[in-house]
PDB file of C-alpha atoms in Angstrom:
ATOM      1  CA  MET A   1     138.601  60.568 102.861  1.00 90.00           C
ATOM      2  CA  GLN A   2     139.211  64.254 103.363  1.00 94.00           C
ATOM      3  CA  THR A   3     137.908  66.205 100.385  1.00 97.00           C
ATOM      4  CA  PRO A   4     138.822  69.732  99.261  1.00 97.00           C
ATOM      5  CA  ALA A   5     135.270  70.688 100.270  1.00 97.00           C
ATOM      6  CA  LEU A   6     136.183  69.978 103.906  1.00 97.00           C
ATOM      7  CA  ALA A   7     139.291  72.158 103.733  1.00 96.00           C
ATOM      8  CA  ALA A   8     137.315  75.027 102.216  1.00 97.00           C
ATOM      9  CA  PHE A   9     134.528  74.708 104.795  1.00 98.00           C
ATOM     10  CA  LEU A  10     136.908  74.618 107.756  1.00 98.00           C
ATOM     11  CA  LYS A  11     138.953  77.546 106.447  1.00 97.00           C
ATOM     12  CA  GLU A  12     135.997  79.856 105.894  1.00 98.00           C
ATOM     13  CA  THR A  13     134.126  78.800 109.021  1.00 98.00           C
ATOM     14  CA  GLY A  14     137.265  79.293 111.076  1.00 98.00           C
ATOM     15  CA  LYS A  15     137.499  82.869 109.798  1.00 98.00           C
ATOM     16  CA  VAL A  16     133.881  83.574 110.714  1.00 98.00           C
ATOM     17  CA  VAL A  17     134.334  82.195 114.234  1.00 97.00           C
ATOM     18  CA  HIS A  18     137.470  84.293 114.700  1.00 98.00           C
ATOM     19  CA  PHE A  19     135.618  87.416 113.565  1.00 97.00           C
ATOM     20  CA  LEU A  20     132.701  86.623 115.885  1.00 97.00           C
ATOM     21  CA  ASN A  21     135.010  86.223 118.865  1.00 96.00           C
ATOM     22  CA  THR A  22     137.007  89.347 117.987  1.00 96.00           C
ATOM     23  CA  ILE A  23     133.873  91.454 117.692  1.00 96.00           C
ATOM     24  CA  ALA A  24     132.515  90.015 120.947  1.00 95.00           C
ATOM     25  CA  VAL A  25     135.718  91.037 122.737  1.00 94.00           C
ATOM     26  CA  GLY A  26     135.646  94.503 121.194  1.00 93.00           C
ATOM     27  CA  LEU A  27     131.986  95.056 121.999  1.00 93.00           C
ATOM     28  CA  SER A  28     132.553  94.118 125.613  1.00 92.00           C
ATOM     29  CA  SER A  29     134.648  97.279 125.860  1.00 91.00           C
ATOM     30  CA  VAL A  30     131.992  99.300 124.080  1.00 91.00           C
ATOM     31  CA  GLU A  31     129.337  98.100 126.490  1.00 89.00           C
ATOM     32  CA  THR A  32     131.392  99.110 129.519  1.00 87.00           C
ATOM     33  CA  GLY A  33     132.046 102.555 128.074  1.00 83.00           C
ATOM     34  CA  VAL A  34     135.815 102.039 127.971  1.00 84.00           C
ATOM     35  CA  VAL A  35     136.003 102.521 124.202  1.00 81.00           C
ATOM     36  CA  VAL A  36     135.295 105.820 122.482  1.00 79.00           C
ATOM     37  CA  ARG A  37     135.470 106.703 118.805  1.00 82.00           C
ATOM     38  CA  PRO A  38     139.045 107.551 117.769  1.00 84.00           C
ATOM     39  CA  SER A  39     139.366 111.070 116.391  1.00 83.00           C
ATOM     40  CA  GLY A  40     140.787 109.762 113.111  1.00 85.00           C
ATOM     41  CA  LEU A  41     137.926 107.347 112.458  1.00 88.00           C
ATOM     42  CA  ASP A  42     135.572 109.107 110.057  1.00 89.00           C
ATOM     43  CA  VAL A  43     132.247 107.584 111.060  1.00 90.00           C
ATOM     44  CA  SER A  44     129.207 108.898 112.859  1.00 90.00           C
ATOM     45  CA  TRP A  45     129.024 107.181 116.243  1.00 87.00           C
ATOM     46  CA  ASN A  46     127.821 108.835 119.425  1.00 85.00           C
ATOM     47  CA  PRO A  47     125.398 106.421 121.117  1.00 88.00           C
ATOM     48  CA  SER A  48     123.308 107.724 123.989  1.00 88.00           C
ATOM     49  CA  ASN A  49     123.516 104.261 125.549  1.00 91.00           C
ATOM     50  CA  PRO A  50     126.767 102.449 124.685  1.00 90.00           C
ATOM     51  CA  GLN A  51     125.677  99.335 126.564  1.00 92.00           C
ATOM     52  CA  SER A  52     122.492  99.014 124.509  1.00 93.00           C
ATOM     53  CA  SER A  53     124.328  99.757 121.261  1.00 93.00           C
ATOM     54  CA  GLY A  54     126.959  97.141 122.072  1.00 93.00           C
ATOM     55  CA  ARG A  55     124.358  94.498 122.848  1.00 94.00           C
ATOM     56  CA  GLN A  56     122.449  95.206 119.645  1.00 95.00           C
ATOM     57  CA  ALA A  57     125.657  95.059 117.615  1.00 95.00           C
ATOM     58  CA  ARG A  58     126.494  91.740 119.282  1.00 95.00           C
ATOM     59  CA  ALA A  59     123.041  90.386 118.371  1.00 96.00           C
ATOM     60  CA  PHE A  60     123.567  91.505 114.761  1.00 97.00           C
ATOM     61  CA  THR A  61     126.969  89.799 114.638  1.00 97.00           C
ATOM     62  CA  GLN A  62     125.543  86.551 116.027  1.00 98.00           C
ATOM     63  CA  ARG A  63     122.811  86.537 113.400  1.00 97.00           C
ATOM     64  CA  ALA A  64     125.330  87.324 110.664  1.00 98.00           C
ATOM     65  CA  THR A  65     127.499  84.425 111.859  1.00 98.00           C
ATOM     66  CA  ILE A  66     124.573  82.033 111.485  1.00 98.00           C
ATOM     67  CA  VAL A  67     124.009  83.206 107.916  1.00 98.00           C
ATOM     68  CA  PHE A  68     127.673  82.973 106.873  1.00 98.00           C
ATOM     69  CA  VAL A  69     128.302  79.555 108.428  1.00 98.00           C
ATOM     70  CA  ALA A  70     125.019  78.174 107.078  1.00 98.00           C
ATOM     71  CA  GLU A  71     126.019  79.335 103.592  1.00 98.00           C
ATOM     72  CA  GLU A  72     129.399  77.614 103.884  1.00 98.00           C
ATOM     73  CA  PHE A  73     127.733  74.457 105.200  1.00 98.00           C
ATOM     74  CA  CYS A  74     125.209  74.411 102.353  1.00 96.00           C
ATOM     75  CA  GLU A  75     128.019  74.900  99.843  1.00 96.00           C
ATOM     76  CA  TYR A  76     129.750  71.883 101.369  1.00 97.00           C
ATOM     77  CA  VAL A  77     126.549  69.827 101.161  1.00 96.00           C
ATOM     78  CA  LEU A  78     126.087  70.810  97.510  1.00 93.00           C
ATOM     79  CA  CYS A  79     129.666  69.841  96.663  1.00 94.00           C
ATOM     80  CA  ILE A  80     129.470  66.422  98.315  1.00 95.00           C
ATOM     81  CA  SER A  81     125.960  65.731  96.998  1.00 93.00           C
ATOM     82  CA  THR A  82     127.167  66.146  93.421  1.00 90.00           C
ATOM     83  CA  SER A  83     130.487  64.350  93.876  1.00 93.00           C
ATOM     84  CA  PRO A  84     131.515  60.686  93.421  1.00 94.00           C
ATOM     85  CA  ALA A  85     130.888  60.303  97.161  1.00 93.00           C
ATOM     86  CA  CYS A  86     127.257  59.796  96.170  1.00 89.00           C
ATOM     87  CA  SER A  87     126.314  57.056  93.733  1.00 73.00           C
ATOM     88  CA  GLU A  88     123.868  59.439  92.094  1.00 73.00           C
ATOM     89  CA  GLN A  89     123.474  63.180  92.419  1.00 69.00           C
ATOM     90  CA  LEU A  90     121.318  63.988  95.426  1.00 75.00           C
ATOM     91  CA  VAL A  91     120.621  67.603  94.525  1.00 70.00           C
ATOM     92  CA  HIS A  92     117.422  68.439  92.698  1.00 68.00           C
ATOM     93  CA  LEU A  93     116.802  71.926  91.375  1.00 55.00           C
ATOM     94  CA  LYS A  94     113.657  72.444  93.437  1.00 63.00           C
ATOM     95  CA  GLN A  95     115.147  71.223  96.701  1.00 78.00           C
ATOM     96  CA  ASP A  96     115.635  73.798  99.416  1.00 89.00           C
ATOM     97  CA  ARG A  97     118.745  73.901 101.585  1.00 92.00           C
ATOM     98  CA  ALA A  98     117.275  71.922 104.465  1.00 93.00           C
ATOM     99  CA  SER A  99     116.054  69.193 102.117  1.00 92.00           C
ATOM    100  CA  ARG A 100     119.530  68.837 100.650  1.00 92.00           C
ATOM    101  CA  VAL A 101     121.003  68.389 104.120  1.00 95.00           C
ATOM    102  CA  THR A 102     118.371  65.773 104.932  1.00 94.00           C
ATOM    103  CA  SER A 103     119.001  63.911 101.662  1.00 92.00           C
ATOM    104  CA  LEU A 104     122.729  63.777 102.325  1.00 94.00           C
ATOM    105  CA  ASN A 105     122.149  62.560 105.875  1.00 95.00           C
ATOM    106  CA  LYS A 106     119.936  59.739 104.606  1.00 94.00           C
ATOM    107  CA  HIS A 107     122.431  58.815 101.886  1.00 93.00           C
ATOM    108  CA  PHE A 108     125.141  58.190 104.466  1.00 94.00           C
ATOM    109  CA  SER A 109     122.682  56.476 106.831  1.00 93.00           C
ATOM    110  CA  LEU A 110     123.518  58.835 109.678  1.00 95.00           C
ATOM    111  CA  ASP A 111     121.371  59.120 112.789  1.00 94.00           C
ATOM    112  CA  GLU A 112     118.796  61.893 113.015  1.00 95.00           C
ATOM    113  CA  ASP A 113     119.920  62.884 116.493  1.00 97.00           C
ATOM    114  CA  TYR A 114     121.326  66.158 117.870  1.00 98.00           C
ATOM    115  CA  SER A 115     124.458  65.851 115.709  1.00 97.00           C
ATOM    116  CA  PHE A 116     122.257  66.210 112.615  1.00 98.00           C
ATOM    117  CA  LEU A 117     119.513  68.379 114.099  1.00 98.00           C
ATOM    118  CA  GLY A 118     121.974  71.059 115.241  1.00 98.00           C
ATOM    119  CA  PRO A 119     123.269  71.749 111.697  1.00 98.00           C
ATOM    120  CA  LEU A 120     119.737  71.468 110.330  1.00 98.00           C
ATOM    121  CA  LEU A 121     118.541  74.038 112.863  1.00 98.00           C
ATOM    122  CA  LEU A 122     121.392  76.323 111.787  1.00 98.00           C
ATOM    123  CA  VAL A 123     120.141  76.152 108.190  1.00 98.00           C
ATOM    124  CA  HIS A 124     116.545  76.840 109.240  1.00 97.00           C
ATOM    125  CA  TRP A 125     117.736  79.744 111.366  1.00 97.00           C
ATOM    126  CA  ARG A 126     119.575  81.181 108.390  1.00 97.00           C
ATOM    127  CA  ASN A 127     116.299  81.154 106.464  1.00 94.00           C
ATOM    128  CA  ARG A 128     114.488  82.858 109.335  1.00 94.00           C
ATOM    129  CA  ILE A 129     117.095  85.616 109.423  1.00 96.00           C
ATOM    130  CA  VAL A 130     117.296  86.173 105.670  1.00 94.00           C
ATOM    131  CA  HIS A 131     113.522  85.944 105.100  1.00 91.00           C
ATOM    132  CA  PRO A 132     112.017  87.065 108.434  1.00 85.00           C
ATOM    133  CA  ARG A 133     108.576  87.943 107.093  1.00 81.00           C
ATOM    134  CA  ARG A 134     107.928  84.962 104.878  1.00 82.00           C
ATOM    135  CA  SER A 135     109.898  82.033 106.248  1.00 80.00           C
ATOM    136  CA  ASN A 136     108.251  79.401 108.418  1.00 86.00           C
ATOM    137  CA  ALA A 137     111.405  77.266 108.431  1.00 87.00           C
ATOM    138  CA  GLY A 138     111.979  75.089 111.455  1.00 95.00           C
ATOM    139  CA  LEU A 139     112.405  71.608 112.844  1.00 97.00           C
ATOM    140  CA  THR A 140     109.375  69.348 112.820  1.00 97.00           C
ATOM    141  CA  LYS A 141     107.605  68.579 116.076  1.00 97.00           C
ATOM    142  CA  ALA A 142     109.268  65.153 116.168  1.00 97.00           C
ATOM    143  CA  GLN A 143     112.689  66.665 115.494  1.00 98.00           C
ATOM    144  CA  ARG A 144     112.253  69.233 118.248  1.00 98.00           C
ATOM    145  CA  SER A 145     111.316  66.478 120.687  1.00 98.00           C
ATOM    146  CA  SER A 146     114.355  64.446 119.626  1.00 98.00           C
ATOM    147  CA  PHE A 147     116.659  67.436 120.064  1.00 98.00           C
ATOM    148  CA  ILE A 148     115.357  68.054 123.571  1.00 98.00           C
ATOM    149  CA  HIS A 149     115.521  64.322 124.350  1.00 98.00           C
ATOM    150  CA  ASP A 150     119.294  64.507 123.759  1.00 98.00           C
ATOM    151  CA  SER A 151     119.676  67.370 126.240  1.00 98.00           C
ATOM    152  CA  GLU A 152     122.068  65.619 128.608  1.00 98.00           C
ATOM    153  CA  ILE A 153     124.432  64.619 125.792  1.00 98.00           C
ATOM    154  CA  VAL A 154     124.277  68.101 124.282  1.00 98.00           C
ATOM    155  CA  LYS A 155     124.922  69.779 127.633  1.00 98.00           C
ATOM    156  CA  ALA A 156     127.939  67.548 128.246  1.00 98.00           C
ATOM    157  CA  LYS A 157     129.476  68.098 124.804  1.00 97.00           C
ATOM    158  CA  TYR A 158     128.603  71.745 124.165  1.00 97.00           C
ATOM    159  CA  LYS A 159     129.311  73.747 127.314  1.00 92.00           C
ATOM    160  CA  ASN A 160     125.969  73.147 129.011  1.00 96.00           C
ATOM    161  CA  LEU A 161     123.861  74.180 126.016  1.00 98.00           C
ATOM    162  CA  ASP A 162     120.172  73.519 126.708  1.00 98.00           C
ATOM    163  CA  PRO A 163     118.340  72.487 123.502  1.00 98.00           C
ATOM    164  CA  ALA A 164     114.994  73.648 124.902  1.00 98.00           C
ATOM    165  CA  ILE A 165     116.354  77.149 125.489  1.00 98.00           C
ATOM    166  CA  THR A 166     118.019  77.200 122.062  1.00 98.00           C
ATOM    167  CA  LEU A 167     114.705  76.252 120.432  1.00 98.00           C
ATOM    168  CA  ALA A 168     112.965  79.019 122.371  1.00 98.00           C
ATOM    169  CA  HIS A 169     115.567  81.478 121.084  1.00 98.00           C
ATOM    170  CA  PHE A 170     114.977  80.132 117.576  1.00 97.00           C
ATOM    171  CA  ASP A 171     111.231  80.718 117.898  1.00 96.00           C
ATOM    172  CA  GLU A 172     111.996  84.309 118.963  1.00 95.00           C
ATOM    173  CA  ASN A 173     114.694  84.638 116.267  1.00 94.00           C
ATOM    174  CA  ARG A 174     117.048  85.817 119.008  1.00 96.00           C
ATOM    175  CA  PRO A 175     120.239  83.697 118.996  1.00 97.00           C
ATOM    176  CA  SER A 176     122.570  83.923 121.976  1.00 97.00           C
ATOM    177  CA  LEU A 177     126.337  83.721 121.720  1.00 96.00           C
ATOM    178  CA  LYS A 178     126.188  80.237 123.268  1.00 97.00           C
ATOM    179  CA  ASP A 179     123.565  79.133 120.716  1.00 98.00           C
ATOM    180  CA  VAL A 180     125.678  80.328 117.811  1.00 98.00           C
ATOM    181  CA  SER A 181     128.991  78.950 119.060  1.00 97.00           C
ATOM    182  CA  SER A 182     127.483  75.563 119.875  1.00 98.00           C
ATOM    183  CA  LEU A 183     125.553  75.166 116.631  1.00 98.00           C
ATOM    184  CA  VAL A 184     128.671  76.086 114.651  1.00 98.00           C
ATOM    185  CA  SER A 185     130.653  73.463 116.589  1.00 98.00           C
ATOM    186  CA  MET A 186     127.942  70.865 115.931  1.00 98.00           C
ATOM    187  CA  THR A 187     128.038  71.709 112.235  1.00 98.00           C
ATOM    188  CA  ILE A 188     131.821  71.353 112.078  1.00 98.00           C
ATOM    189  CA  ASN A 189     131.604  67.970 113.824  1.00 98.00           C
ATOM    190  CA  TYR A 190     128.798  66.898 111.498  1.00 98.00           C
ATOM    191  CA  VAL A 191     130.833  67.757 108.392  1.00 98.00           C
ATOM    192  CA  LYS A 192     133.771  65.775 109.773  1.00 97.00           C
ATOM    193  CA  GLY A 193     131.369  62.866 110.322  1.00 97.00           C
ATOM    194  CA  ILE A 194     130.320  63.011 106.670  1.00 97.00           C
ATOM    195  CA  GLU A 195     133.950  63.011 105.586  1.00 97.00           C
ATOM    196  CA  ALA A 196     134.598  59.892 107.651  1.00 96.00           C
ATOM    197  CA  ARG A 197     131.898  58.109 105.623  1.00 95.00           C
ATOM    198  CA  ILE A 198     133.330  58.986 102.211  1.00 96.00           C
ATOM    199  CA  PRO A 199     135.117  55.900 100.830  1.00 94.00           C
ATOM    200  CA  GLU A 200     138.609  55.994  99.393  1.00 95.00           C
ATOM    201  CA  PRO A 201     138.754  55.449  95.601  1.00 96.00           C
ATOM    202  CA  THR A 202     139.613  51.894  94.631  1.00 96.00           C
ATOM    203  CA  SER A 203     140.172  52.180  90.884  1.00 96.00           C
ATOM    204  CA  ARG A 204     141.461  54.440  88.133  1.00 96.00           C
ATOM    205  CA  ASP A 205     137.903  55.342  87.104  1.00 96.00           C
ATOM    206  CA  GLU A 206     137.035  56.464  90.627  1.00 96.00           C
ATOM    207  CA  VAL A 207     140.140  58.627  90.894  1.00 97.00           C
ATOM    208  CA  ILE A 208     139.420  60.259  87.521  1.00 96.00           C
ATOM    209  CA  ALA A 209     135.782  60.770  88.545  1.00 95.00           C
ATOM    210  CA  TRP A 210     136.887  62.714  91.631  1.00 96.00           C
ATOM    211  CA  LEU A 211     139.380  64.832  89.692  1.00 97.00           C
ATOM    212  CA  THR A 212     136.796  65.560  87.015  1.00 95.00           C
ATOM    213  CA  SER A 213     134.021  66.484  89.455  1.00 93.00           C
ATOM    214  CA  LEU A 214     136.301  69.027  91.134  1.00 93.00           C
ATOM    215  CA  GLY A 215     137.506  70.535  87.873  1.00 94.00           C
ATOM    216  CA  LEU A 216     141.055  69.277  88.401  1.00 96.00           C
ATOM    217  CA  ALA A 217     141.411  66.730  85.580  1.00 96.00           C
ATOM    218  CA  GLU A 218     142.255  69.168  82.774  1.00 96.00           C
ATOM    219  CA  LYS A 219     144.518  71.215  85.038  1.00 97.00           C
ATOM    220  CA  LEU A 220     146.395  68.083  86.051  1.00 96.00           C
ATOM    221  CA  ASP A 221     146.830  67.095  82.383  1.00 96.00           C
ATOM    222  CA  ARG A 222     148.391  70.477  81.708  1.00 97.00           C
ATOM    223  CA  VAL A 223     150.729  70.092  84.678  1.00 96.00           C
ATOM    224  CA  LYS A 224     151.629  66.622  83.402  1.00 94.00           C
ATOM    225  CA  ARG A 225     152.634  67.940  79.988  1.00 94.00           C
ATOM    226  CA  GLU A 226     154.569  70.892  81.336  1.00 95.00           C
ATOM    227  CA  SER A 227     156.437  68.967  84.026  1.00 94.00           C
ATOM    228  CA  GLN A 228     157.164  66.059  81.667  1.00 92.00           C
ATOM    229  CA  ALA A 229     158.797  68.495  79.240  1.00 93.00           C
ATOM    230  CA  LYS A 230     161.103  69.510  82.084  1.00 92.00           C
ATOM    231  CA  GLY A 231     161.833  65.918  83.028  1.00 91.00           C
ATOM    232  CA  LYS A 232     160.043  66.327  86.365  1.00 93.00           C
ATOM    233  CA  ARG A 233     156.641  64.847  85.689  1.00 93.00           C
ATOM    234  CA  ARG A 234     156.130  63.001  88.969  1.00 94.00           C
ATOM    235  CA  VAL A 235     157.300  65.977  91.031  1.00 96.00           C
ATOM    236  CA  GLY A 236     154.986  68.305  89.123  1.00 96.00           C
ATOM    237  CA  GLU A 237     151.939  66.103  89.514  1.00 96.00           C
ATOM    238  CA  GLN A 238     152.726  65.375  93.167  1.00 97.00           C
ATOM    239  CA  THR A 239     153.021  69.085  93.928  1.00 97.00           C
ATOM    240  CA  PHE A 240     149.749  69.841  92.135  1.00 97.00           C
ATOM    241  CA  LEU A 241     147.816  67.128  93.970  1.00 97.00           C
ATOM    242  CA  ASN A 242     149.328  68.029  97.341  1.00 97.00           C
ATOM    243  CA  THR A 243     148.112  71.578  96.786  1.00 97.00           C
ATOM    244  CA  HIS A 244     144.600  70.881  95.512  1.00 96.00           C
ATOM    245  CA  PHE A 245     143.592  67.425  96.764  1.00 97.00           C
ATOM    246  CA  PRO A 246     146.173  65.803  99.080  1.00 97.00           C
ATOM    247  CA  ALA A 247     143.954  62.842  99.960  1.00 97.00           C
ATOM    248  CA  ILE A 248     143.748  61.676  96.349  1.00 97.00           C
ATOM    249  CA  ALA A 249     147.508  61.758  95.663  1.00 97.00           C
ATOM    250  CA  GLU A 250     148.296  58.255  96.957  1.00 96.00           C
ATOM    251  CA  HIS A 251     145.441  56.743  94.955  1.00 97.00           C
ATOM    252  CA  TYR A 252     146.363  58.668  91.826  1.00 97.00           C
ATOM    253  CA  PHE A 253     149.902  57.312  91.826  1.00 96.00           C
ATOM    254  CA  ARG A 254     148.634  53.813  92.583  1.00 95.00           C
ATOM    255  CA  PHE A 255     145.973  53.630  89.873  1.00 96.00           C
ATOM    256  CA  CYS A 256     146.683  56.333  87.300  1.00 94.00           C
ATOM    257  CA  PHE A 257     150.343  57.194  87.096  1.00 90.00           C
ATOM    258  CA  GLU A 258     152.348  55.480  84.386  1.00 81.00           C
ATOM    259  CA  GLU A 259     156.008  56.192  83.832  1.00 62.00           C
ATOM    260  CA  ALA A 260     156.681  57.571  80.353  1.00 53.00           C
TER     261      ALA A 260
END
């Protein structure tokens, strides 16, 4: 079942990827010396070496992309871990981000192969970037070996990405554009894989549990009262659900809707 958490993750991650690509295109012109500061742009910018400045700005953007996407991914993990998709809440206050990802992966009985290790590496890399002097985050020795073991599959699916080289870049805290783009793609595919494992609600209680966990139950009750007063209750509730949680609409009308 597609949850609102998926829509939010894809929307925000899509923006970040677009910004990354736009900046990469712009910086390519900076590096070649084609671009100069417009006279109306009130900033101090007169690099002695435009190529070096462009490359450093690209490196900064790639690191920033890791941080932003990792944050969106961890927000998704938190939302699903505390939702009816999990029989009991998987999030514990003292758990770090990587542990939450691992707990969710185990809950859905997913493989611990490259499809999981890529997103996990993204989260560890975020920690390295944000806390460079005190973070020792990283894949375990066994996980690194597993990631490299899947090299041929990874190369085939992610534009010839070499896991061994990506891990070397991680150790140096120096992500390449290919590393970033590929890890983001892996994370998107991983989130979609989680969504495919989330069961559809099969009862009124399960539908209400989903609406409640997402803070939609009270809002829907208000819509119900307002639209019923206008003689358009079903239309009002249908519109609300289509806007906020399209995947639950069919189940809501099957299990919860009662004509007045």
